PDB file of C-alpha atoms in Angstrom:
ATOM      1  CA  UNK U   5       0.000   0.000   0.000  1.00  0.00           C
ATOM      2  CA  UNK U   6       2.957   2.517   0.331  1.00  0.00           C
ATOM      3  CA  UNK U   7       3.772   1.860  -3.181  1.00  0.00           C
ATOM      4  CA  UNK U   8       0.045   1.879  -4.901  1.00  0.00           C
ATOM      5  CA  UNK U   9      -2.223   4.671  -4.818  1.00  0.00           C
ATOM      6  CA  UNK U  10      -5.346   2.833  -3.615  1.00  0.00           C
ATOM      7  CA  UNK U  11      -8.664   4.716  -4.875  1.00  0.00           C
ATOM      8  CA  UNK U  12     -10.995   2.385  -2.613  1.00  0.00           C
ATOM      9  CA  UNK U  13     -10.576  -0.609  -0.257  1.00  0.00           C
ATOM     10  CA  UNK U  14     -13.234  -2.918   0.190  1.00  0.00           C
ATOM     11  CA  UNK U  15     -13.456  -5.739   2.817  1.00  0.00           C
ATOM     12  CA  UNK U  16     -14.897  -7.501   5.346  1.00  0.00           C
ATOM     13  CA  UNK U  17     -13.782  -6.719   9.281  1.00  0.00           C
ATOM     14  CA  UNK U  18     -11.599  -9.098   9.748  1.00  0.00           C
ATOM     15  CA  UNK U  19      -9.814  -7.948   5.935  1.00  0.00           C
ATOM     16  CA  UNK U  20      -9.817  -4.398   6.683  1.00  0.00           C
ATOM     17  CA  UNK U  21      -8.362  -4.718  10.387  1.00  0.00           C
ATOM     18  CA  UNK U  22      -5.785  -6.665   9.209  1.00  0.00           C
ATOM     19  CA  UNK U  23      -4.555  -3.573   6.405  1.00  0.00           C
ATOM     20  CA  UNK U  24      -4.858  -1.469   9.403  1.00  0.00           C
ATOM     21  CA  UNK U  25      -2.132  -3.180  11.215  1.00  0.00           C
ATOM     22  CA  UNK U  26      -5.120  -4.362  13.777  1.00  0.00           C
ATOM     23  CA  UNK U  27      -4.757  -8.019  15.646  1.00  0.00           C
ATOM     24  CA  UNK U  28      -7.196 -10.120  12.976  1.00  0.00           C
ATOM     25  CA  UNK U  29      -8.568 -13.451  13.252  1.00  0.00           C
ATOM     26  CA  UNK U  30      -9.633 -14.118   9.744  1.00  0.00           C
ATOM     27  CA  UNK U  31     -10.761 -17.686   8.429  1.00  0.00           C
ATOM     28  CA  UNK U  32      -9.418 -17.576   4.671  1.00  0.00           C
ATOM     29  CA  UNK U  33     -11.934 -14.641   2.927  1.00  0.00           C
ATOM     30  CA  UNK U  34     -14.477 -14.846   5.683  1.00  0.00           C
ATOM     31  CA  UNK U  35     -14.701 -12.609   8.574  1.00  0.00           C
ATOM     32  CA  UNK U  36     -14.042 -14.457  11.931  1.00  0.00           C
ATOM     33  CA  UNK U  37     -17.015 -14.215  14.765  1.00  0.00           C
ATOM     34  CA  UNK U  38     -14.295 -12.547  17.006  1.00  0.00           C
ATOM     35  CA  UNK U  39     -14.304  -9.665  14.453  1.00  0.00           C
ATOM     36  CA  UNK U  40     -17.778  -9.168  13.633  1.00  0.00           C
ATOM     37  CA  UNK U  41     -18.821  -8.716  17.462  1.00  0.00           C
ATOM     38  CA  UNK U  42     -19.370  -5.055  17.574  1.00  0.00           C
ATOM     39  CA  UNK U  43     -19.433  -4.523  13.650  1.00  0.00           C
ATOM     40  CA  UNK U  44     -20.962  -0.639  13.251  1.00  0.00           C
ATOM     41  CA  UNK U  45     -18.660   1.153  15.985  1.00  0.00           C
ATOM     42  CA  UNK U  46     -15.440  -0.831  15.594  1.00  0.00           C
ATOM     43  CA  UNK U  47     -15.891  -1.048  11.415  1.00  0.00           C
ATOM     44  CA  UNK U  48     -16.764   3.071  11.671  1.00  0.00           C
ATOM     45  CA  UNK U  49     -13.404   3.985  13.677  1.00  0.00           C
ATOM     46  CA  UNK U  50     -11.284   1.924  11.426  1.00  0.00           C
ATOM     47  CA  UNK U  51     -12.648   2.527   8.529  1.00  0.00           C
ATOM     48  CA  UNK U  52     -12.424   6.568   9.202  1.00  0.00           C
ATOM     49  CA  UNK U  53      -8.525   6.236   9.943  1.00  0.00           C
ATOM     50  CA  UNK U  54      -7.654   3.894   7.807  1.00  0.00           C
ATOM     51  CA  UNK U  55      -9.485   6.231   4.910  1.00  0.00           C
ATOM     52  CA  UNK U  56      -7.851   9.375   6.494  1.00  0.00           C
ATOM     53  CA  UNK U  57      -4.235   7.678   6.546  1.00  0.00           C
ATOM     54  CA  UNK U  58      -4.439   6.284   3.037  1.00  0.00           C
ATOM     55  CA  UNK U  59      -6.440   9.102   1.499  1.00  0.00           C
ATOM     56  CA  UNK U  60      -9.058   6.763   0.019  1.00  0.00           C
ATOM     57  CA  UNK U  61     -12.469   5.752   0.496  1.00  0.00           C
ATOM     58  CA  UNK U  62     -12.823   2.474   2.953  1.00  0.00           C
ATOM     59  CA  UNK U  63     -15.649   0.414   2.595  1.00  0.00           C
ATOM     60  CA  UNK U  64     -15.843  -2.519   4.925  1.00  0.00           C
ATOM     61  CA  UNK U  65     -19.154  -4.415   4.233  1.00  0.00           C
ATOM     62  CA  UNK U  66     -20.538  -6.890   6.754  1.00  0.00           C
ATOM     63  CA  UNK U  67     -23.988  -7.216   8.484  1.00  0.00           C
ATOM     64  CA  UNK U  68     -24.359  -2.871   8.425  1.00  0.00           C
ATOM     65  CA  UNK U  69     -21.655  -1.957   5.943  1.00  0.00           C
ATOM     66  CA  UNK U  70     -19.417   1.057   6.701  1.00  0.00           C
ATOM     67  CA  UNK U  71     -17.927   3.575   3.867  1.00  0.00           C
ATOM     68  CA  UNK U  72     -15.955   6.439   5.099  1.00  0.00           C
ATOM     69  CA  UNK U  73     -13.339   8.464   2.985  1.00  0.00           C
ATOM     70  CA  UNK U  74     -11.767   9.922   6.073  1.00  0.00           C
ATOM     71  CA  UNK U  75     -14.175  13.208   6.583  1.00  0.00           C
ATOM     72  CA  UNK U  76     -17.747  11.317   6.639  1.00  0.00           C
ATOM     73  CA  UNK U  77     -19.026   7.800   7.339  1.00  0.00           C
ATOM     74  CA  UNK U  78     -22.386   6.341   5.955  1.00  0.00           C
ATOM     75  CA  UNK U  79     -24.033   2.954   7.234  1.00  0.00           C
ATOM     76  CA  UNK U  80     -25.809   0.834   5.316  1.00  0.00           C
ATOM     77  CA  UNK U  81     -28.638  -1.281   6.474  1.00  0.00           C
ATOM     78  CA  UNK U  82     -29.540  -3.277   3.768  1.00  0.00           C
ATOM     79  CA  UNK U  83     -28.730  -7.078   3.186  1.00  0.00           C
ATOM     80  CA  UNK U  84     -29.798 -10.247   4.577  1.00  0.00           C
ATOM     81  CA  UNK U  85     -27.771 -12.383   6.593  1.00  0.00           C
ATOM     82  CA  UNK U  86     -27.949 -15.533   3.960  1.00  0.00           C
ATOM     83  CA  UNK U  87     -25.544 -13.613   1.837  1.00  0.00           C
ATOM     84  CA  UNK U  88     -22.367 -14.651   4.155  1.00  0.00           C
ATOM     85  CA  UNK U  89     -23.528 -18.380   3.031  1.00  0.00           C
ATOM     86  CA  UNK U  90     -23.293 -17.609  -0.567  1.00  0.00           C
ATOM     87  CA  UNK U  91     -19.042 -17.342  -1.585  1.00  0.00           C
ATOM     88  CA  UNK U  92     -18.552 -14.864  -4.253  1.00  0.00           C
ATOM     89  CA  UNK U  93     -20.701 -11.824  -2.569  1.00  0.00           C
ATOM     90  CA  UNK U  94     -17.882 -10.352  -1.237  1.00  0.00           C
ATOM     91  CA  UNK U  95     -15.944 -10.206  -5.031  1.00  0.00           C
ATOM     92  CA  UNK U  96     -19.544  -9.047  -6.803  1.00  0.00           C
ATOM     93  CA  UNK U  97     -19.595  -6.151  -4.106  1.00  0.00           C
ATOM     94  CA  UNK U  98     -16.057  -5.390  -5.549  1.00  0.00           C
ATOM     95  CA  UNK U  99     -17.259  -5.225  -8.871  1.00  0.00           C
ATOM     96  CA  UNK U 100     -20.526  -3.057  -8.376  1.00  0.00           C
ATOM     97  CA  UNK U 101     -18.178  -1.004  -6.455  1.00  0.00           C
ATOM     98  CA  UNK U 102     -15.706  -0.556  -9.770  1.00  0.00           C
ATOM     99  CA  UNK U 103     -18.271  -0.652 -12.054  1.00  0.00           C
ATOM    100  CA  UNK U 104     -20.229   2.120 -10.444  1.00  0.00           C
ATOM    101  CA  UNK U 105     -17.047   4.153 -10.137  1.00  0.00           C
ATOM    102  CA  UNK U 106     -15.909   3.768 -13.350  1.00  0.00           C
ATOM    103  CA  UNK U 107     -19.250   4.561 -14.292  1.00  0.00           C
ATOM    104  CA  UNK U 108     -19.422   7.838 -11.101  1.00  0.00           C
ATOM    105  CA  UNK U 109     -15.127   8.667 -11.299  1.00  0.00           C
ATOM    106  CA  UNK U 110     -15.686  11.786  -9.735  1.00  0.00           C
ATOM    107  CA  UNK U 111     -18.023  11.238  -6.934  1.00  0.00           C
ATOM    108  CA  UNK U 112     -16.222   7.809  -5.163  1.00  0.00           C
ATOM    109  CA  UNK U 113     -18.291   8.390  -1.842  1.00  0.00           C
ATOM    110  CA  UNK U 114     -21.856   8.156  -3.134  1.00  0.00           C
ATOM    111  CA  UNK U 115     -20.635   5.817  -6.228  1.00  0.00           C
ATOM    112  CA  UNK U 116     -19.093   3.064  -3.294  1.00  0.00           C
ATOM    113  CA  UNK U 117     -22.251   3.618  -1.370  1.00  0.00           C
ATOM    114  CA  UNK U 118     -24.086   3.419  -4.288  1.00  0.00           C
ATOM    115  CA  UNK U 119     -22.996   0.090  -4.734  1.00  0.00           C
ATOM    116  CA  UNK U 120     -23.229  -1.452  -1.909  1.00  0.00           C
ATOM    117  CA  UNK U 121     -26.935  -0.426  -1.770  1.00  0.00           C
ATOM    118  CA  UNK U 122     -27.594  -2.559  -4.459  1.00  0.00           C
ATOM    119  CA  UNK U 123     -25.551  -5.587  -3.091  1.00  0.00           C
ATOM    120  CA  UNK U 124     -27.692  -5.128  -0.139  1.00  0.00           C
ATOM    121  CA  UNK U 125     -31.135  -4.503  -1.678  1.00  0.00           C
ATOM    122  CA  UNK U 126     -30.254  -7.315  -4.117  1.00  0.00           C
ATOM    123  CA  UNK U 127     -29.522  -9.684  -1.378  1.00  0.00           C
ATOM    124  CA  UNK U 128     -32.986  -8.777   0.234  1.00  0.00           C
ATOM    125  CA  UNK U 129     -34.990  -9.228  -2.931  1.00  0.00           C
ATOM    126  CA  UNK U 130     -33.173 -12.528  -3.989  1.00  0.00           C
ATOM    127  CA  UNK U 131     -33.839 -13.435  -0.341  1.00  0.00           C
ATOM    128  CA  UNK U 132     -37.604 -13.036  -0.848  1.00  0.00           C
ATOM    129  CA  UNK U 133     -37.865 -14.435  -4.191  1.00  0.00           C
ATOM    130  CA  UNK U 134     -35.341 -17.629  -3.653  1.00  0.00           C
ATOM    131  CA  UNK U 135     -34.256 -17.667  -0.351  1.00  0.00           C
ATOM    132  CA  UNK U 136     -36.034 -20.781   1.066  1.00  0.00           C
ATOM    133  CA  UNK U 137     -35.275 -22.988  -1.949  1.00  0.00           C
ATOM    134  CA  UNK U 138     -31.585 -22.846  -1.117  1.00  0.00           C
ATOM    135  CA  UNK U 139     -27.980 -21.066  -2.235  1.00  0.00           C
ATOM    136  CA  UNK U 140     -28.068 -22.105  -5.513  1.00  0.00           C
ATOM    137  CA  UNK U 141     -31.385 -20.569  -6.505  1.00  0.00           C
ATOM    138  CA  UNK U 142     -30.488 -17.691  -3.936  1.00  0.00           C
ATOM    139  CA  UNK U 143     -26.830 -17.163  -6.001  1.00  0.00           C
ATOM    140  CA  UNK U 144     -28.649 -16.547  -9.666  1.00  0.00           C
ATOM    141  CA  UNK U 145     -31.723 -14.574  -7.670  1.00  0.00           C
ATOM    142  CA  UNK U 146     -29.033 -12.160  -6.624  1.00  0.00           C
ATOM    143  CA  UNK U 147     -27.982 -12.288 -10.114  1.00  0.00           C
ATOM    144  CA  UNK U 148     -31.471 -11.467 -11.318  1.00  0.00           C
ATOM    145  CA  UNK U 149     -31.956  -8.918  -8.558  1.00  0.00           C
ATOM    146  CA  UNK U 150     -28.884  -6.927  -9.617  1.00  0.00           C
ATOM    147  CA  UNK U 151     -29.805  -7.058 -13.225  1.00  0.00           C
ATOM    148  CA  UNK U 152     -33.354  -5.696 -12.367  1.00  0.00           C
ATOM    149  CA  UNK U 153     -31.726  -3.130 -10.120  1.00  0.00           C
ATOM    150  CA  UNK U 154     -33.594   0.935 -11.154  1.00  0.00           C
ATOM    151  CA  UNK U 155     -33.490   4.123  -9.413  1.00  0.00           C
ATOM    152  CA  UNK U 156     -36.833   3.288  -8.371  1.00  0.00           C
ATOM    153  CA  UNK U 157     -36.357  -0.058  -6.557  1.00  0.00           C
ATOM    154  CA  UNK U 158     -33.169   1.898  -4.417  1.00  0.00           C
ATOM    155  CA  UNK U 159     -34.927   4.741  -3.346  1.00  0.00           C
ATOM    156  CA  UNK U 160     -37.866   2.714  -1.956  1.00  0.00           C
ATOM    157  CA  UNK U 161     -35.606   0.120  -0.346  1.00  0.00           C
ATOM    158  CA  UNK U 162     -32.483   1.875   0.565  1.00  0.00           C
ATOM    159  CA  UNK U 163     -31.570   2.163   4.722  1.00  0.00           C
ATOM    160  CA  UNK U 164     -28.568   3.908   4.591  1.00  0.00           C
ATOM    161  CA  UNK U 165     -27.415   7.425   6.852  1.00  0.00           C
ATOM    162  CA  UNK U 166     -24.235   9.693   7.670  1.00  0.00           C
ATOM    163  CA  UNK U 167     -23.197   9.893  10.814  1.00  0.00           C
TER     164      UNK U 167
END
């Protein structure tokens, strides 16, 4: 990280405390239980410092995702918890997060938050359309969710704030 300028990090807990030089119990790509136990104050505090030390926007996404670039923080509410049994979520939050960059290069904030309202919404759609007929239907009705995805469907679902 000291030698490549790093536009946005995304992780879960466990991932992002570990780039912060924070004591991490990580299980491969999934957060660790010791990690996750106080996810919205812990995730907020690292991901503001680690944002304001590496001049970048931190996004650390988990059962309330956090997104801070090192002046404000936003939460995001939106999800289900069946997603952490699906593997893959955390890369296809990556990508929405690129693609709605690439797509927003000059507002990385709202673009990254953006994104990960989708993942969320997605996940809660897929959830209710899917959910109960197990991952593999629940994988391609995330799929489907995120392909459907409008302005309209994220302003009526969206649960996100600053604080």
């Amino acid at each position: 990280m000291e030698k490549v300028k790093i536009n946005i990090l995304r992780g879960n807990i466990s991932e992002i405390r570990y780039i912060a030089g924070l004591s991490s119990n990580t299980k491969g790509v999934d957060a660790s239980e010791n990690d996750k136990s106080n996810p919205s104050k812990e995730a907020a505090g690292i991901a503001y410092s680690l944002a304001k030390k590496q001049k970048c926007i931190v996004a650390i996404t988990g059962a309330i995702d956090v997104i801070s670039d090192g002046t404000r923080t936003f939460y995001i509410e939106n999800g289900h918890p069946a997603l952490s049994n699906i593997t893959g979520t955390g890369c296809m939050c990556s990508s929405l997060v690129g693609s709605f960059n690439g797509a927003a290069p000059d507002s990385p904030l709202q673009a990254t938050v953006a994104a990960l309202l989708c993942m969320g919404i997605a996940g809660e759609i897929a959830y209710e359309k899917a959910g109960k007929l197990g991952n593999g239907n629940f994988r391609s009705a995330i799929i489907d969710a995120i392909s459907n995805m409008n302005t309209n469907i994220l302003l009526e679902r969206s649960r996100f704030y600053e604080k």
